Short mmCIF file of N, CA and C in Angstrom, two decimals:
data_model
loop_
_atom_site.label_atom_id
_atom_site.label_comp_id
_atom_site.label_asym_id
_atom_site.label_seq_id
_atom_site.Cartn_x
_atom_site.Cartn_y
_atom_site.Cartn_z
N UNK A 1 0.84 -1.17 0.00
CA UNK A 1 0.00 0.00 0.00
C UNK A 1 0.89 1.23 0.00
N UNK A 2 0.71 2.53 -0.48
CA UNK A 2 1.39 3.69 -0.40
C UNK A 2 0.60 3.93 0.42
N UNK A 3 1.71 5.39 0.92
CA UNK A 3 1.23 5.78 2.29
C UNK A 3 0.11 6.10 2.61
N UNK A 4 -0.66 5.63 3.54
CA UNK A 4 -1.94 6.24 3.66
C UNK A 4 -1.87 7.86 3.98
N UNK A 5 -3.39 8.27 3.62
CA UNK A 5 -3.87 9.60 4.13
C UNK A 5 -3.71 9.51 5.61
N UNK A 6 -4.80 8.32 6.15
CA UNK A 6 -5.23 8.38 7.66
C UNK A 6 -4.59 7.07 8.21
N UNK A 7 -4.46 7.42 9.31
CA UNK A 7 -4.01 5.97 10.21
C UNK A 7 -4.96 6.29 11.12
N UNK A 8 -5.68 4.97 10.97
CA UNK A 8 -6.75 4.59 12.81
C UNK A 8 -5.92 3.47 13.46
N UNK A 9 -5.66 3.71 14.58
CA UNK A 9 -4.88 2.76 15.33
C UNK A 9 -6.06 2.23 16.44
N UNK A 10 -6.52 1.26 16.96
CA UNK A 10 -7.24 0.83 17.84
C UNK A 10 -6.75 -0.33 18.65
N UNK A 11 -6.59 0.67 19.78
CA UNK A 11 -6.40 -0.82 21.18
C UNK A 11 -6.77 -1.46 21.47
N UNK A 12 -5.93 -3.46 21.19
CA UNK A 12 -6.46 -4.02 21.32
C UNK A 12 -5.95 -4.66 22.79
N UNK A 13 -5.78 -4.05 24.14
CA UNK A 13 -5.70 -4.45 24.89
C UNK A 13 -7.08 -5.00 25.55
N UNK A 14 -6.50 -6.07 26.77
CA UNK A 14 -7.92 -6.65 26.77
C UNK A 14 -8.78 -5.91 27.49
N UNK A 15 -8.93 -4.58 28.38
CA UNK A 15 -9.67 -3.83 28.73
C UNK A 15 -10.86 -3.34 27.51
N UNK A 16 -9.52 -2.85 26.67
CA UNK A 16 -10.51 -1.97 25.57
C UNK A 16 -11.09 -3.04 24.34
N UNK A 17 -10.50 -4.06 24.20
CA UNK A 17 -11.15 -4.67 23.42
C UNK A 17 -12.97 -5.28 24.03
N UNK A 18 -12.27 -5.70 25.40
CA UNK A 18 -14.01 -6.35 25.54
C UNK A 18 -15.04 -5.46 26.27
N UNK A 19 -14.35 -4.19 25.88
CA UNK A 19 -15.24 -2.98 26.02
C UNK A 19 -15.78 -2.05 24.80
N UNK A 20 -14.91 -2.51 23.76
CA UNK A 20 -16.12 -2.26 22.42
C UNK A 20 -15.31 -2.67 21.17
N UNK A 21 -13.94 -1.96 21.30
CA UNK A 21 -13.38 -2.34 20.25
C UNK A 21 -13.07 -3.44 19.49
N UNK A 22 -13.06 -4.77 20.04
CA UNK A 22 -13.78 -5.69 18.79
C UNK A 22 -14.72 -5.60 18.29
N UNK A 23 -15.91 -4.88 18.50
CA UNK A 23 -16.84 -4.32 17.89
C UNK A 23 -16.10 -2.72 17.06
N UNK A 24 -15.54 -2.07 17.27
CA UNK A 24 -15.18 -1.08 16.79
C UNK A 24 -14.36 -1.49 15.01
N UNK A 25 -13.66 -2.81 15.38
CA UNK A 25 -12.77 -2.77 14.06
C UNK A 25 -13.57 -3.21 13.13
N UNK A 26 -14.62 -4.23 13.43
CA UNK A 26 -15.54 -4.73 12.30
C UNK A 26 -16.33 -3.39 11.88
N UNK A 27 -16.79 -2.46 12.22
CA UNK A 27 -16.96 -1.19 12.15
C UNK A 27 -16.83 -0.12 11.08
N UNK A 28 -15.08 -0.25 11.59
CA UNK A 28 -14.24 1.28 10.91
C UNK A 28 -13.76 0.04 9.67
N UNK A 29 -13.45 -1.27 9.45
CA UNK A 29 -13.50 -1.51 8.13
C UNK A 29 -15.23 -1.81 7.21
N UNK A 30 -16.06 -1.59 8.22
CA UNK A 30 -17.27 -1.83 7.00
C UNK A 30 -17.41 0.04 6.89
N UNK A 31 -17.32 1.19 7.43
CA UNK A 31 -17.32 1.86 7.26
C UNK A 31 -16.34 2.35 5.64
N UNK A 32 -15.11 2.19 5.84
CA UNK A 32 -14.43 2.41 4.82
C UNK A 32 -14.52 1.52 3.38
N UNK A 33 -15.16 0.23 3.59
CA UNK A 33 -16.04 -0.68 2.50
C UNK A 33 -16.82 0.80 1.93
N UNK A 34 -18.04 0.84 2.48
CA UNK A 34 -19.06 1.65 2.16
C UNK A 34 -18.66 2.99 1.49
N UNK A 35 -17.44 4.01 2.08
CA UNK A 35 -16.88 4.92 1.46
C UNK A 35 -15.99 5.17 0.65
N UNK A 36 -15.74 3.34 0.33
CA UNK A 36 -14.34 3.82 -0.70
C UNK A 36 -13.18 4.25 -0.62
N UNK A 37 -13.01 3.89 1.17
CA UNK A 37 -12.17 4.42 1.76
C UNK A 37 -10.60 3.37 2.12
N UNK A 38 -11.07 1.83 1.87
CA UNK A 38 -10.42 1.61 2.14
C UNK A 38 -8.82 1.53 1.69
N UNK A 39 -8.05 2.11 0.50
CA UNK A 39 -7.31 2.19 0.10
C UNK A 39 -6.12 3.25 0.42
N UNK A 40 -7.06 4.34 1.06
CA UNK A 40 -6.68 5.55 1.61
C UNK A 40 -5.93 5.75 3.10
N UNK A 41 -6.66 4.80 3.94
CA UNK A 41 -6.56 4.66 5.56
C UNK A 41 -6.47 3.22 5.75
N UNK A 42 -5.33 3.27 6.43
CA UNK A 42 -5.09 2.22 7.16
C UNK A 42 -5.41 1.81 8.34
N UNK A 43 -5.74 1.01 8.94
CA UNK A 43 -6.29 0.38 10.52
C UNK A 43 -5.20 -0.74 11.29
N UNK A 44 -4.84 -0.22 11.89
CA UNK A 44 -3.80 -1.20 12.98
C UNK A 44 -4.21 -1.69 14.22
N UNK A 45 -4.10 -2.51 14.63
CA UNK A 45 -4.19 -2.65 16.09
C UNK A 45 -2.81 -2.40 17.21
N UNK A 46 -3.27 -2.36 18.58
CA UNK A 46 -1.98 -2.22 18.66
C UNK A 46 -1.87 -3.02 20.67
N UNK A 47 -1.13 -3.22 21.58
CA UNK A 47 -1.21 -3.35 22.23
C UNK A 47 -1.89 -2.48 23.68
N UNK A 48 -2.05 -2.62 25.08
CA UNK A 48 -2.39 -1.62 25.75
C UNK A 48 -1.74 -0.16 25.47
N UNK A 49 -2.57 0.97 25.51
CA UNK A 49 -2.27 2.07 25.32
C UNK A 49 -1.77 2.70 26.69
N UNK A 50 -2.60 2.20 27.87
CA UNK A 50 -1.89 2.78 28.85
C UNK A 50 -3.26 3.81 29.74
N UNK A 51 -4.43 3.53 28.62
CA UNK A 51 -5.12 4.95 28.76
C UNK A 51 -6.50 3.74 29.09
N UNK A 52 -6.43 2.64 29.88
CA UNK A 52 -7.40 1.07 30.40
C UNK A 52 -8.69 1.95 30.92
N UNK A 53 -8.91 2.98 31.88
CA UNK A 53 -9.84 2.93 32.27
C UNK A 53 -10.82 4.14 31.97
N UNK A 54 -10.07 4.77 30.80
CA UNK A 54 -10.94 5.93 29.74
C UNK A 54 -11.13 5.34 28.39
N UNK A 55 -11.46 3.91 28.35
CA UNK A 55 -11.36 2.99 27.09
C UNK A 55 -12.83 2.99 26.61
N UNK A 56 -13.25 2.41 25.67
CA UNK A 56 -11.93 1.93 24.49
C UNK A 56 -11.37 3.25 23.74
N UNK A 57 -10.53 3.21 23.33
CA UNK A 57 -9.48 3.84 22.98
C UNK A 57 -8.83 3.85 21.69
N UNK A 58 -8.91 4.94 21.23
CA UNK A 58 -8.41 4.64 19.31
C UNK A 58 -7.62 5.91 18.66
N UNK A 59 -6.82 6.46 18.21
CA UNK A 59 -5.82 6.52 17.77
C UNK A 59 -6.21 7.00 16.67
N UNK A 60 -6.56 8.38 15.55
CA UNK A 60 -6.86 8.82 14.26
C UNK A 60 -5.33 10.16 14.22
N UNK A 61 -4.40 9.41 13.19
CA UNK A 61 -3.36 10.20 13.39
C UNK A 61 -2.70 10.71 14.03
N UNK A 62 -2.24 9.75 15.24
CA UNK A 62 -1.93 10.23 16.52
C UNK A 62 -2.76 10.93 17.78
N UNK A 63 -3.63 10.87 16.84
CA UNK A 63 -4.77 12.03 17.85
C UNK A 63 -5.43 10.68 19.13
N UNK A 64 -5.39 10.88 20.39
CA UNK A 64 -5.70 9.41 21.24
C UNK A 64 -7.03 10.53 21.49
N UNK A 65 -8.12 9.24 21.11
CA UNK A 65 -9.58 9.80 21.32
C UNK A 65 -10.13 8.42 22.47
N UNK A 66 -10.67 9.10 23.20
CA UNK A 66 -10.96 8.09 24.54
C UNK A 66 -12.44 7.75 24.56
N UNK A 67 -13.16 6.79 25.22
CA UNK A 67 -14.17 6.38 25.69
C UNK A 67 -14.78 6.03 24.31
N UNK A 68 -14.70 5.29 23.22
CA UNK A 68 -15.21 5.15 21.62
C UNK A 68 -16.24 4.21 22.14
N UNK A 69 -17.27 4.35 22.39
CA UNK A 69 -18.39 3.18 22.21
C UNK A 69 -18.68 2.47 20.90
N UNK A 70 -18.93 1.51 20.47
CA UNK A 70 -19.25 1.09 18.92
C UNK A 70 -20.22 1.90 18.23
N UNK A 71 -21.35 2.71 19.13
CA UNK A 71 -22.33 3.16 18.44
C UNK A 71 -22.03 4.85 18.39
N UNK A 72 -20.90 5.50 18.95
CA UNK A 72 -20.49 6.63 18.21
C UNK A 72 -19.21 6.40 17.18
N UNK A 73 -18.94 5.69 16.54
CA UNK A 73 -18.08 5.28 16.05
C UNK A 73 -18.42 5.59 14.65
N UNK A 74 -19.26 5.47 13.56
CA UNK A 74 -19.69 6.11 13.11
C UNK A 74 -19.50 7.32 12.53
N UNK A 75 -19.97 8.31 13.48
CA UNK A 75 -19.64 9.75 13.35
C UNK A 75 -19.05 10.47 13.30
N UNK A 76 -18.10 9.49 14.32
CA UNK A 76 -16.42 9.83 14.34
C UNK A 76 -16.00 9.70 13.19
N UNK A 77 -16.48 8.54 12.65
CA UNK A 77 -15.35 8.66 11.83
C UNK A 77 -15.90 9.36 10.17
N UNK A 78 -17.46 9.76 9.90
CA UNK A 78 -17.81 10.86 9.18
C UNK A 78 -16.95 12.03 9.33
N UNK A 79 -17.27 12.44 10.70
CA UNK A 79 -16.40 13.58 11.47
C UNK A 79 -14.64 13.55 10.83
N UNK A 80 -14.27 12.95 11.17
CA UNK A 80 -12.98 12.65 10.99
C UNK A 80 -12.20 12.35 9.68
N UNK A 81 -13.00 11.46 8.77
CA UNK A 81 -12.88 11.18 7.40
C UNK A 81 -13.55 11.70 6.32
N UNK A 82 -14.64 11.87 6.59
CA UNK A 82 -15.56 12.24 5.14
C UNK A 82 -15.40 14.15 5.08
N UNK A 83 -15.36 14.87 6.16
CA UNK A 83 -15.19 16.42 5.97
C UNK A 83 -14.71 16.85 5.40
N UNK A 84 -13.75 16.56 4.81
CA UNK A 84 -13.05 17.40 3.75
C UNK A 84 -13.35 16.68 2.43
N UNK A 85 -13.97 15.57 2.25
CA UNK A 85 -13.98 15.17 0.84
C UNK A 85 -15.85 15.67 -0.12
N UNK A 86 -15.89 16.24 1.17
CA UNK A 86 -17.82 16.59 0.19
C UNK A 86 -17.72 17.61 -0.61
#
């Protein structure tokens, strides 16, 4: 892949994972399915962040965004990805 635009990084420590983010990654890749996005942004996982009890926890260009429930996840990432391309 060339370099992506965006990097989403999402913790998969086990706090934050069985607090949404295995729900989060099936998510941010059907999200980027749907937008055509996936070629652009990349998605990593990564180990504990450090940040366990303001989780789950995810990572958009370095930017550490805290408390991601699966069901604002979404918007975020409208918010985050789609704004500059309309």
């Amino acid at each position: 892949m060339d370099t992506p635009d965006t990097v989403i990084t999402l913790c998969m420590g086990s706090s934050c994972f069985s607090h949404g983010n295995s729900l989060n990654v099936e998510i941010v890749e059907r999200f980027l399915r749907e937008h055509d996005l996936s070629a652009r942004v990349e998605v990593i996982g990564c180990l504990c962040d450090g940040h366990c009890k303001d989780g789950p926890n995810i990572r958009i260009n370095g930017e550490l965004i805290r408390g991601v429930e699966p069901g604002m996840m979404p918007d975020l990432l409208s918010h985050k990805l789609l704004k500059g391309l309309a």
